[in-house]
mmCIF file of C-alpha atoms in Angstrom:
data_model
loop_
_atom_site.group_PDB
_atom_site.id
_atom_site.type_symbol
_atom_site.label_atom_id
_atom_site.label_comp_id
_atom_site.label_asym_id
_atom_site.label_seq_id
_atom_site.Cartn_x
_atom_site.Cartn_y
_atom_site.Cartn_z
ATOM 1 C CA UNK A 25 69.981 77.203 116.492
ATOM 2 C CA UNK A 26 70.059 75.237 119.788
ATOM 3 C CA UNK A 27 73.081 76.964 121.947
ATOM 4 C CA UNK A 28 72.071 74.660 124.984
ATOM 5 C CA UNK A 29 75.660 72.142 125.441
ATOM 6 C CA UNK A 30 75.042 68.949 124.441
ATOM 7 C CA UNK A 31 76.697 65.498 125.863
ATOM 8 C CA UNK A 32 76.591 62.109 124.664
ATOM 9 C CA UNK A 33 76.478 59.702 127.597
ATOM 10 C CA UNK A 34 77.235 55.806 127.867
ATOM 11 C CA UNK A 35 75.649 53.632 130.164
ATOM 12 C CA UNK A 36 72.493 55.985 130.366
ATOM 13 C CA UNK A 37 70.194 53.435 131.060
ATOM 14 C CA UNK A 38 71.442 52.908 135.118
ATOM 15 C CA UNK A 39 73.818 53.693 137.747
ATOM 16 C CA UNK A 40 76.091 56.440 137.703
ATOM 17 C CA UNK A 41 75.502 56.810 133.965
ATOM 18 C CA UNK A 42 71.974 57.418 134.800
ATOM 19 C CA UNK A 43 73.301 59.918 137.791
ATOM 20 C CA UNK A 44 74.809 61.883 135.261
ATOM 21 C CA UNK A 45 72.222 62.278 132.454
ATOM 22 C CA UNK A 46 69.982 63.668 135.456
ATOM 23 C CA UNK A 47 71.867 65.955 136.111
ATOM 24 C CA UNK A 48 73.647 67.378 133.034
ATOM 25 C CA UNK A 49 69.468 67.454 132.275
ATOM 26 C CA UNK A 50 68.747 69.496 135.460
ATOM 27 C CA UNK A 51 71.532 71.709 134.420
ATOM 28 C CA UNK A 52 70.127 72.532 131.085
ATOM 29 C CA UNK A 53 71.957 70.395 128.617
ATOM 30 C CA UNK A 54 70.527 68.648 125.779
ATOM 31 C CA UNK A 55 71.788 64.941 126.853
ATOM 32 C CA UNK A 56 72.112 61.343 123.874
ATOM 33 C CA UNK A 57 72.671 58.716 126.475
ATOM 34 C CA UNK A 58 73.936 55.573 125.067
ATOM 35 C CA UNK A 59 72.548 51.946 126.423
ATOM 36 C CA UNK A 60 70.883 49.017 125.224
ATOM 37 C CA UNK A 61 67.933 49.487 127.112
ATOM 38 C CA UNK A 62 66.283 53.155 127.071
ATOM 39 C CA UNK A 63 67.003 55.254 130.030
ATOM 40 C CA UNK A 64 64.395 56.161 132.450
ATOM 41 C CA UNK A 65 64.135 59.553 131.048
ATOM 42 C CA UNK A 66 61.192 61.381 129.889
ATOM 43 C CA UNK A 67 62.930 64.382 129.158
ATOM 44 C CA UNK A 68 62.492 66.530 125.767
ATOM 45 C CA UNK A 69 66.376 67.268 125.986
ATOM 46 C CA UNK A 70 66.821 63.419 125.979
ATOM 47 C CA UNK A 71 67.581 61.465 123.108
ATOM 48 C CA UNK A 72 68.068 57.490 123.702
ATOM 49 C CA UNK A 73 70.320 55.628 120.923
ATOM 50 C CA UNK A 74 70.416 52.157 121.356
ATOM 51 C CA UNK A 75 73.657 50.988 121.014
ATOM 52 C CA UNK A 76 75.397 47.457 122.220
ATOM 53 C CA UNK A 77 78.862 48.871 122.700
ATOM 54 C CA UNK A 78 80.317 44.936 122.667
ATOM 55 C CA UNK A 79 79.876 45.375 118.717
ATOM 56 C CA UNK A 80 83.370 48.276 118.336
ATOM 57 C CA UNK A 81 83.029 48.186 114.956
ATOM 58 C CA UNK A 82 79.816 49.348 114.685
ATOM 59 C CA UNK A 83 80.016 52.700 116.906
ATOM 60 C CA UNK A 84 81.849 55.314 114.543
ATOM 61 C CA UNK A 85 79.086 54.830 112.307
ATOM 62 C CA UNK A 86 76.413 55.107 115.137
ATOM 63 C CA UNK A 87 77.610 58.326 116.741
ATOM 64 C CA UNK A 88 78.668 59.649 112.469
ATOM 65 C CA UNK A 89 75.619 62.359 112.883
ATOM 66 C CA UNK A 90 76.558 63.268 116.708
ATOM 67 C CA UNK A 91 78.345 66.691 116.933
ATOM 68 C CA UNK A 92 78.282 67.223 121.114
ATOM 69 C CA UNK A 93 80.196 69.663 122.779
ATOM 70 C CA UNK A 94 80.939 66.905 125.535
ATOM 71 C CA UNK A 95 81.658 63.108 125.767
ATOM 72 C CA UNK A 96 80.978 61.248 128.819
ATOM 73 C CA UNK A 97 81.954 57.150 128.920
ATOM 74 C CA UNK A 98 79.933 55.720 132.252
ATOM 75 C CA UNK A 99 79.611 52.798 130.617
ATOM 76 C CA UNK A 100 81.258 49.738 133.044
ATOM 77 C CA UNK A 101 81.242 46.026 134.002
ATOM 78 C CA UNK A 102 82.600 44.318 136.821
ATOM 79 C CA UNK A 103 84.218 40.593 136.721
ATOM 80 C CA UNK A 104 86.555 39.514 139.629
ATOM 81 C CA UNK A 105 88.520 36.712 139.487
ATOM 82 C CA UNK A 106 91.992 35.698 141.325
ATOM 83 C CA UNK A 107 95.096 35.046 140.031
ATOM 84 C CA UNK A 108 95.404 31.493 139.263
ATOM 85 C CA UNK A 109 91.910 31.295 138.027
ATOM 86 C CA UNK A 110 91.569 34.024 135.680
ATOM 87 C CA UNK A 111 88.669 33.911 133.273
ATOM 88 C CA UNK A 112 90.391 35.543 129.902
ATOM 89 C CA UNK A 113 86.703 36.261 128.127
ATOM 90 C CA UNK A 114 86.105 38.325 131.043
ATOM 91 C CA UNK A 115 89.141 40.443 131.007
ATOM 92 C CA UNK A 116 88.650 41.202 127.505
ATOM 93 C CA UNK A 117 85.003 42.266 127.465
ATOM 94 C CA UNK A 118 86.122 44.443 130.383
ATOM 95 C CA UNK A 119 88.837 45.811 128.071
ATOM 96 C CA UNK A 120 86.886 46.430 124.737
ATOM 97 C CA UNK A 121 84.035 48.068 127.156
ATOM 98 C CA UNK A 122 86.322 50.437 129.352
ATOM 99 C CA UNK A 123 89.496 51.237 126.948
ATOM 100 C CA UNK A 124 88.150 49.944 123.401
ATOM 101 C CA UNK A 125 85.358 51.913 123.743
ATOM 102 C CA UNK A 126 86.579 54.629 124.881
ATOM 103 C CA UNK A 127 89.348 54.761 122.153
ATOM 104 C CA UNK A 128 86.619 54.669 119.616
ATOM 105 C CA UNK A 129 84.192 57.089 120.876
ATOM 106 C CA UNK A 130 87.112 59.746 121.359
ATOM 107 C CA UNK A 131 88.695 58.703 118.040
ATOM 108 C CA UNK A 132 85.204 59.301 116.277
ATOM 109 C CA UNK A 133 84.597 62.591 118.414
ATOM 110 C CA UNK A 134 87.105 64.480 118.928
ATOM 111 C CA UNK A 135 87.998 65.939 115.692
ATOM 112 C CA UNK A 136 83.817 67.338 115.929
ATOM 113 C CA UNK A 137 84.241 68.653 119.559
ATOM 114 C CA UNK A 138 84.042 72.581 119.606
ATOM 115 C CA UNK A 139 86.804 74.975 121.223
ATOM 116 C CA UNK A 140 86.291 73.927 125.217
ATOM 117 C CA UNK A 141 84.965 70.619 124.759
ATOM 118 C CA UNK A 142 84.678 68.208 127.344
ATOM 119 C CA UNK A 143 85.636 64.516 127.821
ATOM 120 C CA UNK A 144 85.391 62.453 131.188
ATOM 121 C CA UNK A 145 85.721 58.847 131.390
ATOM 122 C CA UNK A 146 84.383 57.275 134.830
ATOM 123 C CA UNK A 147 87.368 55.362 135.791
ATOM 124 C CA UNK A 148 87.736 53.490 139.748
ATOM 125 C CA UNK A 149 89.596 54.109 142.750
ATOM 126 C CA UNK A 150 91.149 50.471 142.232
ATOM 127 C CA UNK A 151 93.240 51.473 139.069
ATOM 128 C CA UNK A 152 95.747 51.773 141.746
ATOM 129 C CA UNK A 153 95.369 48.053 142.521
ATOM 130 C CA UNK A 154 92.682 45.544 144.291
ATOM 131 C CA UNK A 155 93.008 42.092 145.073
ATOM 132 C CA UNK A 156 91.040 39.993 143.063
ATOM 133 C CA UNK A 157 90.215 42.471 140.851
ATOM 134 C CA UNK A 158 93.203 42.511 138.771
ATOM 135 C CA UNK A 159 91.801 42.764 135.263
ATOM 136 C CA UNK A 160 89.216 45.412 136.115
ATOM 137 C CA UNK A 161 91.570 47.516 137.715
ATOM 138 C CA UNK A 162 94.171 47.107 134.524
ATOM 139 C CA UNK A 163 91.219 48.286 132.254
ATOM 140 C CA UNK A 164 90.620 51.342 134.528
ATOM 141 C CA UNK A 165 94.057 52.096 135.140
ATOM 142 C CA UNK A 166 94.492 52.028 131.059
ATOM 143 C CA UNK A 167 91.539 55.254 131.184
ATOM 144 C CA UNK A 168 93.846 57.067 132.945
ATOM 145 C CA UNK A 169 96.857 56.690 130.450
ATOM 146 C CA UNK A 170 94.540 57.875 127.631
ATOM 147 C CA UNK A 171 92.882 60.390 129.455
ATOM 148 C CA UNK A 172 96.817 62.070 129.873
ATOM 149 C CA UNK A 173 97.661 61.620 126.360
ATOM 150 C CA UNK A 174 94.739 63.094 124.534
ATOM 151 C CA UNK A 175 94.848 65.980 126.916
ATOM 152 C CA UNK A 176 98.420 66.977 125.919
ATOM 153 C CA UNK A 177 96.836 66.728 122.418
ATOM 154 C CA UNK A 178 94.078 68.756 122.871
ATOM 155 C CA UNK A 179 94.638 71.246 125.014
ATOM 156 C CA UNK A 180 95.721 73.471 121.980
ATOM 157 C CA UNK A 181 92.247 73.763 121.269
ATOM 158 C CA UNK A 182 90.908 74.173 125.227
ATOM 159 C CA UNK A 183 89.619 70.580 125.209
ATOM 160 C CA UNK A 184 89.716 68.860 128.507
ATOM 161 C CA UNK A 185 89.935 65.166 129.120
ATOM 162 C CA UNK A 186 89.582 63.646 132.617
ATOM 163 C CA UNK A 187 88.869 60.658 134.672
ATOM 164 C CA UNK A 188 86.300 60.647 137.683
ATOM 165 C CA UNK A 189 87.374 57.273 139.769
ATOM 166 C CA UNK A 190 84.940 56.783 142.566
ATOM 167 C CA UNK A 191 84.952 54.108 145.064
ATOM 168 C CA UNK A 192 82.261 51.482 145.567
ATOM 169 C CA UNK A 193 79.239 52.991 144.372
ATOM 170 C CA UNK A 194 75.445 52.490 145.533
ATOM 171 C CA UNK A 195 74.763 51.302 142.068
ATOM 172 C CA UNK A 196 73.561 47.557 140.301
ATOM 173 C CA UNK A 197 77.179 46.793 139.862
ATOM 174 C CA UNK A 198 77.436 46.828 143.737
ATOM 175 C CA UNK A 199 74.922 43.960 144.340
ATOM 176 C CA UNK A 200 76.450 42.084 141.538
ATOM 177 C CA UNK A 201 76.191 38.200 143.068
ATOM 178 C CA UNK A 202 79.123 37.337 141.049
ATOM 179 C CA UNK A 203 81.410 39.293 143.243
ATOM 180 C CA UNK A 204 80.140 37.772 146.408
ATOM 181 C CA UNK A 205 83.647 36.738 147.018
ATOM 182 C CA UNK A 206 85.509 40.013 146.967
ATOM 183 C CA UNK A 207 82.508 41.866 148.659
ATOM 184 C CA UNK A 208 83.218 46.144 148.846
ATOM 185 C CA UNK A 209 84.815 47.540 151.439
ATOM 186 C CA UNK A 210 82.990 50.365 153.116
ATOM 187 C CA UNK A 211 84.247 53.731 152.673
ATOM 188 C CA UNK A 212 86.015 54.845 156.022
ATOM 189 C CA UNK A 213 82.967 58.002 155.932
ATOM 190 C CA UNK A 214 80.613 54.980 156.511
ATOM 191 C CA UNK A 215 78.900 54.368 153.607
ATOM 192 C CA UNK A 216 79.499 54.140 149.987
ATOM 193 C CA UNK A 217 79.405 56.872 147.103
ATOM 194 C CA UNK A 218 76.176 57.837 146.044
ATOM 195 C CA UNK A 219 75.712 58.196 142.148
ATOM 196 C CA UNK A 220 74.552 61.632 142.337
ATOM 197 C CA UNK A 221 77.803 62.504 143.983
ATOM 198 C CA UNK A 222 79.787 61.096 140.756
ATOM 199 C CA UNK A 223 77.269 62.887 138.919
ATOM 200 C CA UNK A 224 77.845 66.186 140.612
ATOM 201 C CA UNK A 225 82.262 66.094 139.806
ATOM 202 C CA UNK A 226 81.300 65.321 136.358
ATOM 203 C CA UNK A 227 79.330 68.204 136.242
ATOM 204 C CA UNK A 228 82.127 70.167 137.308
ATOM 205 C CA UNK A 229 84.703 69.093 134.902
ATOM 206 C CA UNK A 230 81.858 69.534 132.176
ATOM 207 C CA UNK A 231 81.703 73.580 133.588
ATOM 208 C CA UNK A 232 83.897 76.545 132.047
ATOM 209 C CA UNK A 233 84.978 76.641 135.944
ATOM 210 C CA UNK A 234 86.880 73.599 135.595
ATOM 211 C CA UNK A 235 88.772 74.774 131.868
ATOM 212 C CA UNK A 236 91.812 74.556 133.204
ATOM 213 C CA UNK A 237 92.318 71.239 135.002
ATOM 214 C CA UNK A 238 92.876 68.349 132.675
ATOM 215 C CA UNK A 239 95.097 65.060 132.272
ATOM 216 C CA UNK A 240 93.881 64.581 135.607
ATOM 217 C CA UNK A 241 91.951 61.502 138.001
ATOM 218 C CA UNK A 242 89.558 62.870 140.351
ATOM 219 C CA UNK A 243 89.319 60.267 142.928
ATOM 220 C CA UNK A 244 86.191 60.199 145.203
ATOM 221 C CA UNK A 245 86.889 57.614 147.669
ATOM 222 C CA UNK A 246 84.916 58.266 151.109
ATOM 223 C CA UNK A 247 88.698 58.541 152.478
ATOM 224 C CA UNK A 248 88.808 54.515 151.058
ATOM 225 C CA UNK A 249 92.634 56.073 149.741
ATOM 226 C CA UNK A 250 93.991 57.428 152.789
#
């Protein structure tokens, strides 16, 4: 029997999602990362399921045979739009992605996940607020609410649930031209997060050192908050 921790991972295929199966892989867990496209992986403790998450319905029956001890939801999309000009379809694909998905993938899991089990949802320094990104923000700022509420429920059983909110990140959604208008602001350190640094608080709040903190947003800003 395989002992090794196991995590299922959206948004495998790139970015901080990528970040993160890397290095739950270096540390010597068996990793499913979830994407549409396979992840650049060629690992034989990686498993790719191809998975659109845009179809909900469809994703307690994907993950029915999944039993991990930890769920990770990278998965993300970024629309901006201001007030006055607000393009609804966006909003709500950011919605089901962030918070819809995240609902169901907990929903599905959670009653599987062993004693100590794990769940981290990447959430975003602008949950607090951002101009012009007003519906992204909402969705991330909704992670946060859940995270709280399903860690008062589980903590009987020593299940954590947290959110890991980084600032702009050196990642695809970064260099998105759609967003030329509400360009990221540079992190007062100088530059912006690197995935790998995501990665590495994830890993942390996936450890036995971190089974006490939960209901809690780990922001990594660059000093971007102070």
């Amino acid at each position: 029997m395989d002992k090794r921790p196991y995590a299922l991972v959206t948004g495998a295929s790139s970015g901080i999602g990528a970040a993160i199966v890397e290095r739950l892989l270096r540390d010597g867990w068996r990793v499913t990362g979830i994407s549409r496209r396979p992840g650049p992986f060629d690992h034989p403790a990686f498993d790719h399921l191809s998975l659109d998450l845009s179809d909900v319905d469809g994703i307690a029956n994907a993950v029915a045979g999944i039993a991990p001890t930890a769920l990770v939801h990278a998965a993300g999309m970024l629309k901006v739009g201001q007030l006055g000009s607000l393009d609804h379809d966006d909003g709500a694909a950011m919605w089901r992605l962030h918070v819809d998905v995240a609902e169901r993938l907990a929903d599905a899991l959670a009653p599987r996940l062993p004693q100590g089990g794990r769940i981290v949802f990447i959430g975003s320094r602008t949950a607090s607020g951002a101009a012009g990104r007003g519906q992204y923000a909402a969705t991330k700022a909704a992670l946060v609410a859940l995270a709280r509420s399903w860690a008062i429920e589980l903590a009987p059983r020593g299940v954590t649930v947290n959110v890991v909110a980084p600032a702009a990140t050196e990642t695809p959604m970064l260099k998105d031209p759609t967003r030329a208008n509400v360009a990221p602001k540079l992190p007062p350190i100088g530059r912006f997060i690197r995935p790998e640094e995501v990665a590495g608080a994830v890993a942390f709040l996936l450890s036995a050192d971190a089974a006490a903190i939960t209901g809690q947003q780990l922001v990594i800003c660059g000093g971007s908050s102070l």
